[in-house]
Amino acid sequence: WFYPVIAQSTALTDRPAFRNVFSYALMRDEKGEEMHKSKGNAIWFDEAAEISGVDVMRWLYTSVNPSHNLNFGYRVLDDIRRRFILPLWNSYAFFVTYARLDGFDPSAPESHVDLADRTLLDRWIVSRLNQVIDEVREALLTYRPEVAAQTLESFVVDELSNWYIRRNRRRFWKSEADRDKAAAYRTLYDVLTTTTRLLAPFIPFLADEMYRNLVAENDRDAPPSVHLTDFPESDSRQIDEQLSSEMAVAMAVVALGRSARSEANLKVRQPLAKMLVYTRNPRDFDA
């Protein structure tokens, strides 16, 4: 059933719809057993698409090494929705909610704040975004979609949602519309719009929904769909290797601290008298 789509695409552009194609290993059920209609564990495409959504299914495929068997099932798909799709959508919804309340206009002159004048966290997330662009492009060019997907998931969930947005929520909540708030909006807007373009080949429908609302509806000169834009290229001037490295150390210390609290049954909000951190790496120690 792919053939009519491929034929139409070829006719429209007068060139092949794709240059290379590769397939995955065996697809099994979520317990790792072979799917058979007689066993009652077979899942039909239309059914899965209706229940779980095609973008969730696509993310499952792209996040698995093509040489490995793929375990497919509704619990696996629900885990992907909870682990990645919801944090992505919540980050987008957070921005949209407060941008509408404050009347943020990405084309307004006051919304443009030089990167050098933004906070440390702003400069860090922009630096990481540009590093992620390079990592994703390299992975796709070398036919490693699972590496690209894992890189994007880690960036969206761990760095953008759990670290940057959580550390910056008060900047969006405050009533005064000062330069700091403008910098926060500018940074999150640029990161989200670029991320939609990075995600477009993986989750095309969700990425396009986000792009249309963030970009196309606010800029008449912008392409009407994310799939008509160019794939992102990094800007080396916005990469701060030292800052990215030092923030990674801070995130690792926090993660280890939470793990130690859990083992000691100490709540996250309970203050500590002191914390001892040890590392053999001199650069990490300095950070």
PDB file of C-alpha atoms in Angstrom:
ATOM      1  CA  TRP A   1       0.000   0.000   0.000  1.00  0.00           C
ATOM      2  CA  PHE A   2       3.020   2.305  -0.038  1.00  0.00           C
ATOM      3  CA  TYR A   3       3.185   2.209  -3.835  1.00  0.00           C
ATOM      4  CA  PRO A   4       0.490   4.831  -4.678  1.00  0.00           C
ATOM      5  CA  VAL A   5       2.114   7.317  -2.271  1.00  0.00           C
ATOM      6  CA  ILE A   6       5.565   6.720  -3.729  1.00  0.00           C
ATOM      7  CA  ALA A   7       4.257   6.997  -7.291  1.00  0.00           C
ATOM      8  CA  GLN A   8       2.458  10.264  -6.513  1.00  0.00           C
ATOM      9  CA  SER A   9       5.529  11.728  -4.802  1.00  0.00           C
ATOM     10  CA  THR A  10       7.709  10.782  -7.758  1.00  0.00           C
ATOM     11  CA  ALA A  11       5.247  12.363 -10.198  1.00  0.00           C
ATOM     12  CA  LEU A  12       5.062  15.621  -8.211  1.00  0.00           C
ATOM     13  CA  THR A  13       8.804  16.152  -7.824  1.00  0.00           C
ATOM     14  CA  ASP A  14      10.098  14.248 -10.875  1.00  0.00           C
ATOM     15  CA  ARG A  15      12.622  12.450  -8.688  1.00  0.00           C
ATOM     16  CA  PRO A  16      12.621   9.270  -6.545  1.00  0.00           C
ATOM     17  CA  ALA A  17      10.715   9.498  -3.278  1.00  0.00           C
ATOM     18  CA  PHE A  18      13.709   8.079  -1.371  1.00  0.00           C
ATOM     19  CA  ARG A  19      17.311   7.100  -2.075  1.00  0.00           C
ATOM     20  CA  ASN A  20      17.791   4.226   0.342  1.00  0.00           C
ATOM     21  CA  VAL A  21      15.512   1.906   2.274  1.00  0.00           C
ATOM     22  CA  PHE A  22      16.278  -0.605   4.987  1.00  0.00           C
ATOM     23  CA  SER A  23      14.063  -2.890   7.023  1.00  0.00           C
ATOM     24  CA  TYR A  24      14.009  -3.947  10.647  1.00  0.00           C
ATOM     25  CA  ALA A  25      14.538  -7.397  12.102  1.00  0.00           C
ATOM     26  CA  LEU A  26      11.547  -9.417  13.308  1.00  0.00           C
ATOM     27  CA  MET A  27       8.602  -7.740  15.007  1.00  0.00           C
ATOM     28  CA  ARG A  28       7.253  -9.679  17.979  1.00  0.00           C
ATOM     29  CA  ASP A  29       4.629  -9.037  20.631  1.00  0.00           C
ATOM     30  CA  GLU A  30       5.486  -7.126  23.812  1.00  0.00           C
ATOM     31  CA  LYS A  31       6.560 -10.365  25.540  1.00  0.00           C
ATOM     32  CA  GLY A  32       9.029 -11.143  22.748  1.00  0.00           C
ATOM     33  CA  GLU A  33       6.923 -13.935  21.250  1.00  0.00           C
ATOM     34  CA  GLU A  34       6.108 -14.304  17.561  1.00  0.00           C
ATOM     35  CA  MET A  35       2.780 -12.803  16.515  1.00  0.00           C
ATOM     36  CA  HIS A  36       0.187 -15.188  15.060  1.00  0.00           C
ATOM     37  CA  LYS A  37      -3.483 -14.693  14.395  1.00  0.00           C
ATOM     38  CA  SER A  38      -4.131 -18.170  15.766  1.00  0.00           C
ATOM     39  CA  LYS A  39      -2.400 -17.270  19.047  1.00  0.00           C
ATOM     40  CA  GLY A  40      -4.505 -14.150  19.426  1.00  0.00           C
ATOM     41  CA  ASN A  41      -1.503 -11.888  19.903  1.00  0.00           C
ATOM     42  CA  ALA A  42      -1.457 -10.320  16.413  1.00  0.00           C
ATOM     43  CA  ILE A  43      -2.051  -6.560  16.219  1.00  0.00           C
ATOM     44  CA  TRP A  44      -3.279  -5.025  12.972  1.00  0.00           C
ATOM     45  CA  PHE A  45      -1.887  -1.715  11.773  1.00  0.00           C
ATOM     46  CA  ASP A  46      -5.242   0.120  11.524  1.00  0.00           C
ATOM     47  CA  GLU A  47      -6.178  -0.956  15.034  1.00  0.00           C
ATOM     48  CA  ALA A  48      -2.878   0.157  16.543  1.00  0.00           C
ATOM     49  CA  ALA A  49      -2.963   3.455  14.639  1.00  0.00           C
ATOM     50  CA  GLU A  50      -6.471   4.189  15.930  1.00  0.00           C
ATOM     51  CA  ILE A  51      -5.713   3.275  19.541  1.00  0.00           C
ATOM     52  CA  SER A  52      -2.146   4.498  20.022  1.00  0.00           C
ATOM     53  CA  GLY A  53      -1.517   6.956  17.190  1.00  0.00           C
ATOM     54  CA  VAL A  54       0.897   6.634  14.303  1.00  0.00           C
ATOM     55  CA  ASP A  55       3.484   9.033  15.722  1.00  0.00           C
ATOM     56  CA  VAL A  56       3.802   6.909  18.855  1.00  0.00           C
ATOM     57  CA  MET A  57       4.266   3.853  16.645  1.00  0.00           C
ATOM     58  CA  ARG A  58       6.874   5.639  14.541  1.00  0.00           C
ATOM     59  CA  TRP A  59       8.835   6.666  17.627  1.00  0.00           C
ATOM     60  CA  LEU A  60       8.917   3.039  18.780  1.00  0.00           C
ATOM     61  CA  TYR A  61      10.394   1.977  15.456  1.00  0.00           C
ATOM     62  CA  THR A  62      12.957   4.766  15.205  1.00  0.00           C
ATOM     63  CA  SER A  63      14.175   4.321  18.784  1.00  0.00           C
ATOM     64  CA  VAL A  64      15.050   0.639  18.305  1.00  0.00           C
ATOM     65  CA  ASN A  65      18.241  -0.601  16.654  1.00  0.00           C
ATOM     66  CA  PRO A  66      17.158  -1.908  13.211  1.00  0.00           C
ATOM     67  CA  SER A  67      19.274  -5.027  13.667  1.00  0.00           C
ATOM     68  CA  HIS A  68      17.351  -6.036  16.802  1.00  0.00           C
ATOM     69  CA  ASN A  69      13.919  -7.587  17.098  1.00  0.00           C
ATOM     70  CA  LEU A  70      11.178  -5.083  17.889  1.00  0.00           C
ATOM     71  CA  ASN A  71       8.666  -5.906  20.630  1.00  0.00           C
ATOM     72  CA  PHE A  72       5.319  -4.317  19.757  1.00  0.00           C
ATOM     73  CA  GLY A  73       2.310  -3.958  22.039  1.00  0.00           C
ATOM     74  CA  TYR A  74       0.002  -1.485  23.702  1.00  0.00           C
ATOM     75  CA  ARG A  75       1.896  -1.427  26.985  1.00  0.00           C
ATOM     76  CA  VAL A  76       5.096  -0.647  25.088  1.00  0.00           C
ATOM     77  CA  LEU A  77       3.314   2.120  23.176  1.00  0.00           C
ATOM     78  CA  ASP A  78       1.779   3.533  26.351  1.00  0.00           C
ATOM     79  CA  ASP A  79       5.242   3.666  27.902  1.00  0.00           C
ATOM     80  CA  ILE A  80       6.532   5.666  24.919  1.00  0.00           C
ATOM     81  CA  ARG A  81       3.611   8.071  25.186  1.00  0.00           C
ATOM     82  CA  ARG A  82       4.261   8.575  28.890  1.00  0.00           C
ATOM     83  CA  ARG A  83       8.053   8.686  28.612  1.00  0.00           C
ATOM     84  CA  PHE A  84       8.474  10.960  25.590  1.00  0.00           C
ATOM     85  CA  ILE A  85       5.317  12.202  23.844  1.00  0.00           C
ATOM     86  CA  LEU A  86       3.695  13.692  26.963  1.00  0.00           C
ATOM     87  CA  PRO A  87       6.833  15.549  28.188  1.00  0.00           C
ATOM     88  CA  LEU A  88       7.261  16.980  24.686  1.00  0.00           C
ATOM     89  CA  TRP A  89       3.638  18.094  24.487  1.00  0.00           C
ATOM     90  CA  ASN A  90       3.691  19.462  28.053  1.00  0.00           C
ATOM     91  CA  SER A  91       6.759  21.576  27.246  1.00  0.00           C
ATOM     92  CA  TYR A  92       5.005  22.937  24.179  1.00  0.00           C
ATOM     93  CA  ALA A  93       1.749  23.511  26.098  1.00  0.00           C
ATOM     94  CA  PHE A  94       3.620  25.315  28.886  1.00  0.00           C
ATOM     95  CA  PHE A  95       5.050  27.800  26.408  1.00  0.00           C
ATOM     96  CA  VAL A  96       1.788  28.297  24.510  1.00  0.00           C
ATOM     97  CA  THR A  97      -0.215  28.874  27.697  1.00  0.00           C
ATOM     98  CA  TYR A  98       1.982  31.659  29.055  1.00  0.00           C
ATOM     99  CA  ALA A  99       2.866  33.134  25.664  1.00  0.00           C
ATOM    100  CA  ARG A 100      -0.847  33.679  25.003  1.00  0.00           C
ATOM    101  CA  LEU A 101      -1.405  35.205  28.439  1.00  0.00           C
ATOM    102  CA  ASP A 102       1.475  37.650  27.961  1.00  0.00           C
ATOM    103  CA  GLY A 103       0.823  38.297  24.258  1.00  0.00           C
ATOM    104  CA  PHE A 104       4.300  37.162  23.223  1.00  0.00           C
ATOM    105  CA  ASP A 105       5.037  38.099  19.610  1.00  0.00           C
ATOM    106  CA  PRO A 106       8.167  36.413  18.188  1.00  0.00           C
ATOM    107  CA  SER A 107       8.425  39.077  15.477  1.00  0.00           C
ATOM    108  CA  ALA A 108       8.299  42.047  17.874  1.00  0.00           C
ATOM    109  CA  PRO A 109      11.638  43.900  18.317  1.00  0.00           C
ATOM    110  CA  GLU A 110      11.416  43.697  22.117  1.00  0.00           C
ATOM    111  CA  SER A 111      11.331  39.883  21.925  1.00  0.00           C
ATOM    112  CA  HIS A 112      14.824  39.767  20.405  1.00  0.00           C
ATOM    113  CA  VAL A 113      17.422  39.617  23.164  1.00  0.00           C
ATOM    114  CA  ASP A 114      21.069  39.015  22.282  1.00  0.00           C
ATOM    115  CA  LEU A 115      22.289  35.620  23.435  1.00  0.00           C
ATOM    116  CA  ALA A 116      25.156  37.245  25.329  1.00  0.00           C
ATOM    117  CA  ASP A 117      22.624  39.196  27.416  1.00  0.00           C
ATOM    118  CA  ARG A 118      20.614  36.128  28.457  1.00  0.00           C
ATOM    119  CA  THR A 119      20.971  34.019  31.576  1.00  0.00           C
ATOM    120  CA  LEU A 120      23.368  31.137  32.040  1.00  0.00           C
ATOM    121  CA  LEU A 121      20.542  28.627  31.620  1.00  0.00           C
ATOM    122  CA  ASP A 122      19.386  30.306  28.403  1.00  0.00           C
ATOM    123  CA  ARG A 123      22.861  30.164  26.907  1.00  0.00           C
ATOM    124  CA  TRP A 124      23.254  26.559  28.038  1.00  0.00           C
ATOM    125  CA  ILE A 125      20.047  25.235  26.434  1.00  0.00           C
ATOM    126  CA  VAL A 126      20.881  27.032  23.176  1.00  0.00           C
ATOM    127  CA  SER A 127      24.359  25.533  23.255  1.00  0.00           C
ATOM    128  CA  ARG A 128      22.969  22.061  23.866  1.00  0.00           C
ATOM    129  CA  LEU A 129      20.406  22.478  21.089  1.00  0.00           C
ATOM    130  CA  ASN A 130      23.149  23.192  18.573  1.00  0.00           C
ATOM    131  CA  GLN A 131      25.165  20.227  19.804  1.00  0.00           C
ATOM    132  CA  VAL A 132      22.095  18.003  19.479  1.00  0.00           C
ATOM    133  CA  ILE A 133      21.581  19.211  15.911  1.00  0.00           C
ATOM    134  CA  ASP A 134      25.094  18.030  15.039  1.00  0.00           C
ATOM    135  CA  GLU A 135      24.591  14.701  16.815  1.00  0.00           C
ATOM    136  CA  VAL A 136      21.247  14.011  15.125  1.00  0.00           C
ATOM    137  CA  ARG A 137      22.512  14.929  11.655  1.00  0.00           C
ATOM    138  CA  GLU A 138      25.549  12.685  12.094  1.00  0.00           C
ATOM    139  CA  ALA A 139      23.402   9.773  13.268  1.00  0.00           C
ATOM    140  CA  LEU A 140      20.970  10.083  10.364  1.00  0.00           C
ATOM    141  CA  LEU A 141      23.724  10.432   7.770  1.00  0.00           C
ATOM    142  CA  THR A 142      25.292   7.201   9.058  1.00  0.00           C
ATOM    143  CA  TYR A 143      21.933   5.325   9.086  1.00  0.00           C
ATOM    144  CA  ARG A 144      21.581   5.106  12.866  1.00  0.00           C
ATOM    145  CA  PRO A 145      18.035   6.368  13.460  1.00  0.00           C
ATOM    146  CA  GLU A 146      17.915   4.873  16.951  1.00  0.00           C
ATOM    147  CA  VAL A 147      20.893   7.015  18.033  1.00  0.00           C
ATOM    148  CA  ALA A 148      19.207  10.132  16.649  1.00  0.00           C
ATOM    149  CA  ALA A 149      15.930   9.283  18.399  1.00  0.00           C
ATOM    150  CA  GLN A 150      17.632   8.539  21.723  1.00  0.00           C
ATOM    151  CA  THR A 151      19.579  11.808  21.502  1.00  0.00           C
ATOM    152  CA  LEU A 152      16.386  13.773  20.854  1.00  0.00           C
ATOM    153  CA  GLU A 153      14.465  12.016  23.623  1.00  0.00           C
ATOM    154  CA  SER A 154      17.187  12.721  26.168  1.00  0.00           C
ATOM    155  CA  PHE A 155      17.327  16.370  25.109  1.00  0.00           C
ATOM    156  CA  VAL A 156      13.560  16.917  25.206  1.00  0.00           C
ATOM    157  CA  VAL A 157      12.851  15.031  28.440  1.00  0.00           C
ATOM    158  CA  ASP A 158      15.952  15.428  30.597  1.00  0.00           C
ATOM    159  CA  GLU A 159      17.400  18.741  29.481  1.00  0.00           C
ATOM    160  CA  LEU A 160      14.512  20.824  28.107  1.00  0.00           C
ATOM    161  CA  SER A 161      11.564  19.643  30.216  1.00  0.00           C
ATOM    162  CA  ASN A 162      13.045  18.407  33.488  1.00  0.00           C
ATOM    163  CA  TRP A 163      15.933  20.863  33.733  1.00  0.00           C
ATOM    164  CA  TYR A 164      15.522  24.068  31.699  1.00  0.00           C
ATOM    165  CA  ILE A 165      11.760  24.618  32.030  1.00  0.00           C
ATOM    166  CA  ARG A 166      11.608  23.559  35.671  1.00  0.00           C
ATOM    167  CA  ARG A 167      14.501  25.861  36.570  1.00  0.00           C
ATOM    168  CA  ASN A 168      12.891  28.775  34.717  1.00  0.00           C
ATOM    169  CA  ARG A 169       9.184  28.559  35.504  1.00  0.00           C
ATOM    170  CA  ARG A 170       9.216  31.631  37.765  1.00  0.00           C
ATOM    171  CA  ARG A 171      10.538  33.777  34.895  1.00  0.00           C
ATOM    172  CA  PHE A 172       7.331  33.038  32.979  1.00  0.00           C
ATOM    173  CA  TRP A 173       5.066  33.327  36.018  1.00  0.00           C
ATOM    174  CA  LYS A 174       6.151  36.800  37.185  1.00  0.00           C
ATOM    175  CA  SER A 175       3.831  39.695  36.354  1.00  0.00           C
ATOM    176  CA  GLU A 176       6.360  42.251  35.099  1.00  0.00           C
ATOM    177  CA  ALA A 177       7.211  42.074  31.385  1.00  0.00           C
ATOM    178  CA  ASP A 178      10.908  42.883  31.691  1.00  0.00           C
ATOM    179  CA  ARG A 179      13.905  42.018  29.532  1.00  0.00           C
ATOM    180  CA  ASP A 180      14.592  38.831  31.500  1.00  0.00           C
ATOM    181  CA  LYS A 181      11.111  37.526  30.751  1.00  0.00           C
ATOM    182  CA  ALA A 182      11.516  38.421  27.074  1.00  0.00           C
ATOM    183  CA  ALA A 183      14.787  36.477  27.008  1.00  0.00           C
ATOM    184  CA  ALA A 184      13.077  33.435  28.541  1.00  0.00           C
ATOM    185  CA  TYR A 185      10.298  33.520  25.929  1.00  0.00           C
ATOM    186  CA  ARG A 186      12.758  34.054  23.085  1.00  0.00           C
ATOM    187  CA  THR A 187      14.919  31.154  24.186  1.00  0.00           C
ATOM    188  CA  LEU A 188      12.114  28.656  24.695  1.00  0.00           C
ATOM    189  CA  TYR A 189      10.411  29.703  21.457  1.00  0.00           C
ATOM    190  CA  ASP A 190      13.592  29.225  19.401  1.00  0.00           C
ATOM    191  CA  VAL A 191      14.346  25.879  21.036  1.00  0.00           C
ATOM    192  CA  LEU A 192      10.819  24.550  20.482  1.00  0.00           C
ATOM    193  CA  THR A 193      10.557  25.664  16.856  1.00  0.00           C
ATOM    194  CA  THR A 194      13.956  24.181  16.012  1.00  0.00           C
ATOM    195  CA  THR A 195      13.091  20.980  17.850  1.00  0.00           C
ATOM    196  CA  THR A 196       9.913  20.574  15.762  1.00  0.00           C
ATOM    197  CA  ARG A 197      12.076  20.605  12.630  1.00  0.00           C
ATOM    198  CA  LEU A 198      14.439  18.041  14.151  1.00  0.00           C
ATOM    199  CA  LEU A 199      11.496  15.806  15.051  1.00  0.00           C
ATOM    200  CA  ALA A 200       9.659  16.174  11.728  1.00  0.00           C
ATOM    201  CA  PRO A 201      11.095  12.994  10.106  1.00  0.00           C
ATOM    202  CA  PHE A 202      10.308  10.973  13.246  1.00  0.00           C
ATOM    203  CA  ILE A 203       6.860  12.159  14.386  1.00  0.00           C
ATOM    204  CA  PRO A 204       5.562  14.122  11.372  1.00  0.00           C
ATOM    205  CA  PHE A 205       2.014  14.821  12.547  1.00  0.00           C
ATOM    206  CA  LEU A 206       2.774  16.061  16.034  1.00  0.00           C
ATOM    207  CA  ALA A 207       5.762  18.073  14.802  1.00  0.00           C
ATOM    208  CA  ASP A 208       3.637  19.737  12.135  1.00  0.00           C
ATOM    209  CA  GLU A 209       0.862  20.561  14.622  1.00  0.00           C
ATOM    210  CA  MET A 210       3.377  22.281  16.879  1.00  0.00           C
ATOM    211  CA  TYR A 211       5.110  24.092  14.011  1.00  0.00           C
ATOM    212  CA  ARG A 212       1.880  25.397  12.496  1.00  0.00           C
ATOM    213  CA  ASN A 213       0.758  26.894  15.787  1.00  0.00           C
ATOM    214  CA  LEU A 214       4.161  28.269  16.789  1.00  0.00           C
ATOM    215  CA  VAL A 215       5.373  29.533  13.411  1.00  0.00           C
ATOM    216  CA  ALA A 216       3.008  29.346  10.455  1.00  0.00           C
ATOM    217  CA  GLU A 217       0.090  31.065  12.201  1.00  0.00           C
ATOM    218  CA  ASN A 218       2.316  33.930  13.379  1.00  0.00           C
ATOM    219  CA  ASP A 219       4.419  34.501  10.259  1.00  0.00           C
ATOM    220  CA  ARG A 220       2.764  34.800   6.854  1.00  0.00           C
ATOM    221  CA  ASP A 221       6.142  34.478   5.131  1.00  0.00           C
ATOM    222  CA  ALA A 222       6.967  31.170   6.833  1.00  0.00           C
ATOM    223  CA  PRO A 223       6.354  27.868   5.035  1.00  0.00           C
ATOM    224  CA  PRO A 224       2.867  26.564   5.929  1.00  0.00           C
ATOM    225  CA  SER A 225       4.207  23.187   7.085  1.00  0.00           C
ATOM    226  CA  VAL A 226       7.283  22.012   8.965  1.00  0.00           C
ATOM    227  CA  HIS A 227       7.846  19.539   6.123  1.00  0.00           C
ATOM    228  CA  LEU A 228       8.484  22.437   3.759  1.00  0.00           C
ATOM    229  CA  THR A 229      11.303  23.817   5.916  1.00  0.00           C
ATOM    230  CA  ASP A 230      14.982  22.908   5.810  1.00  0.00           C
ATOM    231  CA  PHE A 231      16.378  20.473   8.335  1.00  0.00           C
ATOM    232  CA  PRO A 232      18.242  22.434  11.043  1.00  0.00           C
ATOM    233  CA  GLU A 233      21.950  23.161  10.836  1.00  0.00           C
ATOM    234  CA  SER A 234      23.951  24.102  13.902  1.00  0.00           C
ATOM    235  CA  ASP A 235      25.519  27.489  14.582  1.00  0.00           C
ATOM    236  CA  SER A 236      28.980  26.919  16.053  1.00  0.00           C
ATOM    237  CA  ARG A 237      28.977  30.452  17.483  1.00  0.00           C
ATOM    238  CA  GLN A 238      26.190  29.440  19.856  1.00  0.00           C
ATOM    239  CA  ILE A 239      27.990  26.364  21.195  1.00  0.00           C
ATOM    240  CA  ASP A 240      29.754  26.778  24.532  1.00  0.00           C
ATOM    241  CA  GLU A 241      31.568  23.502  25.150  1.00  0.00           C
ATOM    242  CA  GLN A 242      32.671  24.432  28.670  1.00  0.00           C
ATOM    243  CA  LEU A 243      29.205  25.578  29.727  1.00  0.00           C
ATOM    244  CA  SER A 244      27.591  22.421  28.314  1.00  0.00           C
ATOM    245  CA  SER A 245      30.148  20.253  30.120  1.00  0.00           C
ATOM    246  CA  GLU A 246      29.793  22.039  33.443  1.00  0.00           C
ATOM    247  CA  MET A 247      25.997  21.906  33.344  1.00  0.00           C
ATOM    248  CA  ALA A 248      26.192  18.175  32.626  1.00  0.00           C
ATOM    249  CA  VAL A 249      28.205  17.816  35.836  1.00  0.00           C
ATOM    250  CA  ALA A 250      25.588  19.805  37.774  1.00  0.00           C
ATOM    251  CA  MET A 251      22.816  17.583  36.396  1.00  0.00           C
ATOM    252  CA  ALA A 252      24.776  14.441  37.289  1.00  0.00           C
ATOM    253  CA  VAL A 253      25.332  15.677  40.860  1.00  0.00           C
ATOM    254  CA  VAL A 254      21.609  16.401  41.251  1.00  0.00           C
ATOM    255  CA  ALA A 255      20.697  12.947  39.902  1.00  0.00           C
ATOM    256  CA  LEU A 256      23.137  11.259  42.288  1.00  0.00           C
ATOM    257  CA  GLY A 257      21.818  13.377  45.154  1.00  0.00           C
ATOM    258  CA  ARG A 258      18.245  12.310  44.452  1.00  0.00           C
ATOM    259  CA  SER A 259      19.375   8.682  44.315  1.00  0.00           C
ATOM    260  CA  ALA A 260      21.157   9.027  47.671  1.00  0.00           C
ATOM    261  CA  ARG A 261      18.064  10.674  49.195  1.00  0.00           C
ATOM    262  CA  SER A 262      15.916   7.820  47.957  1.00  0.00           C
ATOM    263  CA  GLU A 263      18.197   5.216  49.520  1.00  0.00           C
ATOM    264  CA  ALA A 264      18.148   7.128  52.816  1.00  0.00           C
ATOM    265  CA  ASN A 265      14.381   7.779  52.658  1.00  0.00           C
ATOM    266  CA  LEU A 266      14.900  11.552  52.703  1.00  0.00           C
ATOM    267  CA  LYS A 267      12.304  13.670  50.914  1.00  0.00           C
ATOM    268  CA  VAL A 268      13.533  15.987  48.165  1.00  0.00           C
ATOM    269  CA  ARG A 269      12.318  19.099  50.004  1.00  0.00           C
ATOM    270  CA  GLN A 270      14.106  18.191  53.234  1.00  0.00           C
ATOM    271  CA  PRO A 271      17.262  20.360  53.602  1.00  0.00           C
ATOM    272  CA  LEU A 272      20.645  18.691  54.051  1.00  0.00           C
ATOM    273  CA  ALA A 273      23.358  19.888  56.410  1.00  0.00           C
ATOM    274  CA  LYS A 274      25.982  19.102  53.782  1.00  0.00           C
ATOM    275  CA  MET A 275      26.682  17.005  50.706  1.00  0.00           C
ATOM    276  CA  LEU A 276      29.959  15.376  49.714  1.00  0.00           C
ATOM    277  CA  VAL A 277      30.682  14.836  46.025  1.00  0.00           C
ATOM    278  CA  TYR A 278      33.705  12.953  44.759  1.00  0.00           C
ATOM    279  CA  THR A 279      35.090  12.682  41.241  1.00  0.00           C
ATOM    280  CA  ARG A 280      38.370  11.564  39.724  1.00  0.00           C
ATOM    281  CA  ASN A 281      38.016  13.954  36.788  1.00  0.00           C
ATOM    282  CA  PRO A 282      39.758  17.311  37.493  1.00  0.00           C
ATOM    283  CA  ARG A 283      37.470  19.180  35.063  1.00  0.00           C
ATOM    284  CA  ASP A 284      34.392  17.787  36.772  1.00  0.00           C
ATOM    285  CA  PHE A 285      35.881  18.694  40.156  1.00  0.00           C
ATOM    286  CA  ASP A 286      36.404  22.305  39.037  1.00  0.00           C
ATOM    287  CA  ALA A 287      32.829  22.450  37.732  1.00  0.00           C
TER     288      ALA A 287
END
